[in-house]
Amino acid sequence: MKRCLSLICLLLLVCLSPIAEANCGVDALAGTSNKLGKLDIMYSNGCFGGEQDPGPLTKVVTRGLKKVTDDATNESELSERRNQLLALIVMIKGSLTNAMATMDSKWQGYATITINEMASAKSELRNFESTVRASYWFRGQEYGFFEQPTTGTFLIPYEVDIDAACPVADMSNDCRAALESLIVLTRHINLVHQVLKNPVRERLHAIHTELVSLDAEWDYFFNDARSQFWWEFIANNALYDPAGDSLARPPAGQLILLHPNAAMEYVGSNATVEKAYNLVGIIDVIGYNRLRWREDDPYSKWPLGASLVATYVPATPGDDFGYGLMVHVKNEFSFGATRRDTGAGTETTWLFSVDLTKLFLEKSAEAKKHFRSLK
């Protein structure tokens, strides 16, 4: 920690030195009565946190921003990119905190306001759901920082202070001190603005939004779609060929393979209700459940599937086994028909089933992670 503070102090001292600011320093404002106007030109030309700023702090932040790439593909990498941006805000805040020692009480108050606003900027960066107010850190049309949306006033209205300190073209000590404080403040505010408006931040927000949507789709696939026994899970995993990162969508459907269940069978030829309905064991020999993903909703729109089934009906007249077809609707309900000898000859029986096995089938987090190819 002490080493980091020493580095920040060193950067600050060099940044404020006449050598470091030979082209963008306060001396360039000497000899003009419109010092704020000249300051505006220097600001527009890239001084004070811009491309032409020779200060080491600006160079360090600029290099740091170039390292924040937009190739994140999962939450861990997203957090890493976000932490890189947060580290830059912390560095800028530490630098301004040290710079306050060279300011008078008025400008120390302005620096304190800026540091407090940095805390809000950090909160925005930490929360992917928030809207980062990059424009809030841009100098207003008038001479001020942090424009209030309701009143149009600024938390830091520095025009009056500069006019009071620099009433004439000559550079007095009070004028130089006020301008140096303004330049330091402008540089730090502009650097925060550079961090917040970095295009990677928007990319991170977009990726996060996409991941949230995809996570909901995957939760649906694992928890709300048709249940999968471990061998079906393995088979579907083997058939799934994603891009290799968490931005891949779930499969468009599920292979159904040797899936046991129970169903209610109706035999229309039987004379009594007791004989007409049988509880039967069924097995979906092979089938497919189609999941149609919607762009604006993490839930499949009318999932529909079908499978070839075999039934087993012990202790009833006729054959114990039947064969037929089941249709699966909305992951929960299945309707089907089989052909078997019911004792009154070979006839069609009707089946109804509810997928209850998902109530006790739960895959481990590691298995789900492996399925999603999150290596």
XYZ file of C-alpha atoms in Angstrom:
375
model
C 0.000 0.000 0.000
C 2.784 2.447 0.912
C 4.578 1.616 -2.321
C 1.411 2.372 -4.321
C 0.923 5.699 -2.526
C 4.553 6.607 -3.165
C 4.086 5.861 -6.846
C 0.981 8.004 -6.978
C 2.790 10.860 -5.260
C 5.647 10.571 -7.727
C 3.258 10.619 -10.644
C 1.529 13.658 -9.200
C 4.738 15.599 -8.675
C 5.922 14.901 -12.192
C 2.499 15.599 -13.591
C 2.393 19.022 -11.950
C 5.961 19.963 -12.811
C 6.656 22.690 -15.439
C 8.648 20.201 -17.544
C 5.780 17.752 -17.762
C 3.321 20.483 -18.722
C 5.550 22.471 -21.064
C 2.841 22.586 -23.756
C -0.269 22.245 -21.612
C 0.771 24.041 -18.438
C -0.339 27.190 -16.713
C 2.439 29.283 -18.317
C 0.620 29.060 -21.627
C -2.145 31.188 -20.063
C 0.120 34.123 -19.236
C -0.416 37.397 -21.036
C -4.096 36.960 -21.839
C -7.073 38.394 -20.011
C -9.391 35.671 -21.289
C -7.707 32.848 -19.457
C -10.770 30.601 -19.391
C -11.169 30.988 -23.143
C -7.538 30.013 -23.676
C -7.990 27.161 -21.228
C -10.935 25.952 -23.330
C -8.732 25.839 -26.433
C -6.063 23.872 -24.608
C -8.718 21.500 -23.284
C -10.137 20.993 -26.787
C -6.639 20.342 -28.111
C -6.235 17.362 -25.816
C -4.545 18.867 -22.765
C -5.577 17.911 -19.214
C -6.247 14.212 -19.593
C -6.463 14.204 -23.378
C -4.181 12.952 -26.140
C -1.760 15.884 -25.890
C -1.406 15.757 -22.122
C 2.243 14.921 -21.325
C 1.464 14.139 -17.672
C 2.471 10.625 -16.522
C -0.888 10.038 -14.819
C -2.665 10.507 -18.143
C -0.214 8.198 -19.868
C -0.682 5.507 -17.216
C -4.484 5.710 -17.464
C -4.362 5.705 -21.273
C -2.165 2.599 -21.291
C -4.465 0.980 -18.741
C -7.519 1.610 -20.920
C -5.818 -0.034 -23.887
C -5.404 -3.196 -21.808
C -9.137 -3.428 -21.130
C -10.167 -5.652 -24.024
C -13.696 -6.615 -25.038
C -13.059 -10.338 -25.460
C -14.836 -11.418 -22.275
C -17.034 -14.486 -22.720
C -18.124 -15.316 -19.172
C -18.860 -13.710 -15.808
C -15.323 -14.268 -14.516
C -13.744 -12.465 -17.450
C -16.389 -9.746 -17.239
C -15.474 -9.155 -13.605
C -11.797 -8.997 -14.543
C -12.437 -6.277 -17.152
C -14.625 -4.361 -14.734
C -11.961 -4.561 -12.045
C -9.430 -3.136 -14.495
C -11.658 -0.094 -14.983
C -12.273 0.184 -11.246
C -8.516 0.092 -10.597
C -8.073 3.079 -12.906
C -10.741 5.036 -11.000
C -8.994 4.176 -7.730
C -5.667 5.384 -9.167
C -7.198 8.675 -10.317
C -8.886 9.151 -6.959
C -5.608 8.545 -5.103
C -3.795 11.008 -7.312
C -6.373 13.741 -6.724
C -6.359 13.055 -2.995
C -2.600 13.703 -2.925
C -2.952 16.771 -5.151
C -5.242 18.431 -2.625
C -2.175 19.292 -0.525
C -1.190 21.966 -3.091
C -4.637 23.617 -3.152
C -6.245 26.269 -0.982
C -9.395 25.528 0.988
C -11.762 26.560 -1.821
C -10.229 24.193 -4.366
C -9.822 21.485 -1.753
C -13.592 21.649 -1.378
C -14.002 21.206 -5.139
C -11.582 18.267 -5.053
C -13.590 16.698 -2.233
C -16.771 17.005 -4.306
C -14.987 15.302 -7.203
C -13.708 12.486 -5.010
C -17.227 11.922 -3.683
C -18.507 11.736 -7.258
C -15.801 9.172 -8.018
C -17.357 6.936 -5.376
C -20.645 7.115 -7.318
C -18.803 6.314 -10.559
C -17.248 3.256 -8.932
C -20.682 2.073 -7.818
C -21.952 2.411 -11.376
C -19.028 0.385 -12.685
C -19.511 -2.337 -10.089
C -23.137 -2.850 -11.044
C -23.555 -4.144 -14.589
C -27.244 -3.269 -14.478
C -26.592 0.421 -13.895
C -26.306 3.135 -16.502
C -22.845 4.664 -16.468
C -23.211 8.446 -16.689
C -20.127 9.238 -18.745
C -21.517 12.585 -19.927
C -21.905 13.665 -16.300
C -18.106 13.841 -16.129
C -17.817 16.138 -19.124
C -17.365 19.879 -18.692
C -20.642 21.733 -19.170
C -21.364 24.384 -21.782
C -20.680 26.946 -19.118
C -17.650 26.828 -16.889
C -18.559 24.110 -14.450
C -18.453 20.405 -13.654
C -21.225 18.003 -12.597
C -24.324 19.653 -13.988
C -27.470 18.951 -11.979
C -30.309 17.770 -14.229
C -33.115 19.381 -12.218
C -31.646 22.859 -11.756
C -28.990 23.150 -14.453
C -26.491 24.357 -11.857
C -23.039 22.873 -11.318
C -21.536 21.326 -8.221
C -18.269 23.020 -9.230
C -18.925 26.468 -10.822
C -15.313 27.567 -11.232
C -15.779 30.603 -13.512
C -16.359 33.023 -10.620
C -13.286 31.754 -8.761
C -10.986 32.128 -11.781
C -12.331 35.603 -12.603
C -11.779 36.683 -8.990
C -8.229 35.290 -8.893
C -7.260 36.543 -12.376
C -8.789 40.010 -12.874
C -6.046 41.167 -15.264
C -3.828 39.658 -17.944
C -0.815 39.536 -15.643
C -0.238 36.251 -13.817
C -0.314 36.881 -10.072
C 0.524 34.199 -7.539
C -3.146 33.818 -6.624
C -4.075 33.527 -10.292
C -1.394 30.915 -10.960
C -2.455 28.885 -7.929
C -6.135 28.965 -8.965
C -5.336 27.985 -12.563
C -3.035 25.173 -11.474
C -5.759 23.849 -9.185
C -8.285 24.047 -12.024
C -5.931 22.240 -14.420
C -5.332 19.458 -11.881
C -9.072 19.140 -11.255
C -9.856 19.190 -14.990
C -7.277 16.501 -15.702
C -8.633 14.116 -13.058
C -12.262 14.693 -14.035
C -11.463 14.183 -17.707
C -9.586 10.965 -16.964
C -12.598 9.589 -15.100
C -14.666 10.592 -18.124
C -12.287 8.632 -20.370
C -12.676 5.548 -18.197
C -16.474 5.757 -18.086
C -16.937 6.402 -21.801
C -14.542 3.619 -22.757
C -16.376 1.574 -25.427
C -15.409 -1.636 -23.659
C -17.704 -0.656 -20.787
C -20.663 -0.618 -23.170
C -19.509 -3.949 -24.557
C -19.299 -5.349 -21.025
C -22.814 -4.128 -20.338
C -24.056 -5.769 -23.549
C -22.278 -9.028 -22.741
C -23.682 -9.016 -19.227
C -27.195 -8.460 -20.562
C -26.704 -11.324 -22.994
C -25.326 -13.584 -20.270
C -28.289 -12.844 -18.005
C -30.643 -13.829 -20.826
C -28.626 -16.939 -21.666
C -28.445 -17.975 -18.006
C -32.244 -17.844 -17.900
C -32.418 -19.994 -21.038
C -29.989 -22.521 -19.550
C -31.944 -22.612 -16.292
C -35.018 -23.372 -18.368
C -33.171 -26.097 -20.267
C -31.902 -27.779 -17.105
C -34.901 -27.249 -14.836
C -38.072 -26.664 -16.879
C -37.592 -28.674 -20.060
C -38.299 -32.406 -20.059
C -36.436 -34.377 -17.444
C -33.235 -36.151 -18.455
C -31.813 -39.280 -16.875
C -28.051 -39.409 -16.640
C -27.658 -41.395 -19.871
C -29.851 -38.899 -21.728
C -27.832 -36.073 -20.221
C -24.622 -37.680 -21.482
C -26.127 -38.270 -24.929
C -27.365 -34.695 -25.251
C -24.008 -33.407 -24.037
C -22.240 -35.484 -26.689
C -24.526 -34.120 -29.422
C -24.160 -30.516 -28.259
C -21.418 -28.674 -30.119
C -21.278 -25.079 -28.848
C -18.759 -22.351 -29.571
C -16.901 -23.230 -26.383
C -17.947 -20.353 -24.135
C -20.851 -19.271 -21.992
C -22.294 -17.079 -24.766
C -23.546 -20.209 -26.534
C -27.301 -20.795 -26.430
C -28.746 -24.061 -25.152
C -29.490 -26.855 -27.630
C -32.526 -26.418 -29.841
C -33.990 -29.594 -28.408
C -33.510 -32.735 -26.323
C -32.846 -36.274 -27.403
C -35.157 -38.655 -25.535
C -33.555 -42.057 -25.047
C -34.804 -45.063 -23.047
C -36.711 -42.757 -20.720
C -38.906 -44.621 -18.167
C -42.112 -43.158 -16.796
C -45.641 -44.087 -15.790
C -48.879 -43.373 -17.605
C -52.592 -43.884 -17.401
C -53.894 -46.187 -20.134
C -57.484 -46.125 -21.397
C -58.906 -49.221 -23.082
C -62.200 -48.340 -24.731
C -63.482 -51.868 -25.256
C -63.565 -52.740 -21.552
C -67.032 -52.737 -20.033
C -66.278 -51.179 -16.644
C -64.428 -48.067 -15.580
C -62.201 -50.148 -13.317
C -61.058 -52.247 -16.252
C -61.002 -49.371 -18.745
C -58.185 -47.518 -16.970
C -54.814 -49.067 -16.172
C -51.690 -47.648 -14.593
C -48.916 -48.745 -16.940
C -45.184 -48.463 -17.116
C -43.865 -46.871 -20.272
C -40.469 -46.258 -21.755
C -39.723 -43.674 -24.410
C -37.446 -45.750 -26.601
C -36.250 -42.837 -28.690
C -37.601 -39.394 -29.425
C -36.951 -35.681 -29.587
C -38.314 -32.671 -27.729
C -37.999 -29.454 -29.725
C -37.311 -26.189 -27.868
C -37.980 -23.009 -29.803
C -36.129 -20.120 -28.161
C -37.571 -16.629 -28.389
C -35.442 -13.512 -28.730
C -37.273 -11.531 -26.050
C -38.035 -14.327 -23.578
C -35.833 -16.976 -21.951
C -38.611 -19.549 -22.226
C -39.289 -21.851 -25.112
C -42.428 -21.071 -27.082
C -44.640 -24.133 -27.103
C -42.028 -26.893 -26.810
C -43.234 -29.946 -28.642
C -41.819 -33.458 -28.892
C -42.567 -37.009 -29.882
C -41.173 -40.440 -29.162
C -41.656 -44.109 -29.888
C -42.802 -45.878 -26.724
C -43.232 -49.322 -25.294
C -45.681 -50.058 -22.500
C -45.833 -52.771 -19.886
C -49.175 -53.722 -18.377
C -48.860 -56.729 -16.039
C -51.726 -58.821 -14.697
C -54.256 -57.872 -17.375
C -55.911 -59.958 -20.071
C -54.012 -60.112 -23.319
C -50.401 -59.134 -23.928
C -48.346 -57.349 -21.297
C -46.503 -55.250 -23.867
C -47.696 -52.602 -26.279
C -45.974 -50.287 -28.748
C -46.904 -46.896 -30.029
C -46.262 -43.174 -30.167
C -46.301 -40.390 -27.573
C -46.555 -36.653 -28.191
C -45.013 -34.351 -25.544
C -46.577 -30.928 -25.025
C -45.030 -28.020 -23.095
C -42.481 -30.340 -21.403
C -45.035 -31.552 -18.868
C -47.800 -33.509 -20.549
C -47.702 -36.461 -22.901
C -50.497 -37.997 -24.956
C -50.151 -41.185 -26.915
C -51.583 -44.311 -28.408
C -50.368 -47.913 -28.490
C -51.427 -51.130 -30.092
C -51.630 -54.285 -28.038
C -53.773 -57.347 -27.426
C -56.098 -56.321 -24.594
C -57.785 -59.739 -24.319
C -60.502 -58.592 -26.688
C -58.154 -58.625 -29.643
C -55.484 -56.214 -30.843
C -56.730 -52.674 -30.454
C -55.639 -49.111 -29.826
C -55.135 -47.930 -26.257
C -54.793 -44.320 -25.255
C -52.146 -42.938 -22.910
C -51.791 -39.876 -20.747
C -48.692 -39.053 -18.728
C -47.211 -36.218 -16.663
C -43.441 -35.787 -16.410
C -42.935 -36.109 -12.668
C -39.392 -37.458 -12.767
C -37.942 -33.917 -12.913
C -39.034 -33.540 -9.297
C -36.247 -35.822 -8.145
C -33.756 -35.645 -11.016
C -31.169 -32.930 -10.359
C -27.834 -32.540 -12.103
C -24.787 -31.293 -10.250
C -23.436 -27.819 -10.859
C -20.272 -29.351 -12.306
C -22.259 -31.454 -14.770
C -24.200 -28.395 -15.897
C -20.994 -26.378 -16.182
C -19.416 -29.090 -18.296
C -22.500 -29.226 -20.521
C -22.232 -25.484 -21.125
C -18.547 -25.913 -22.005
C -17.415 -23.583 -19.227
C -13.950 -25.082 -18.898
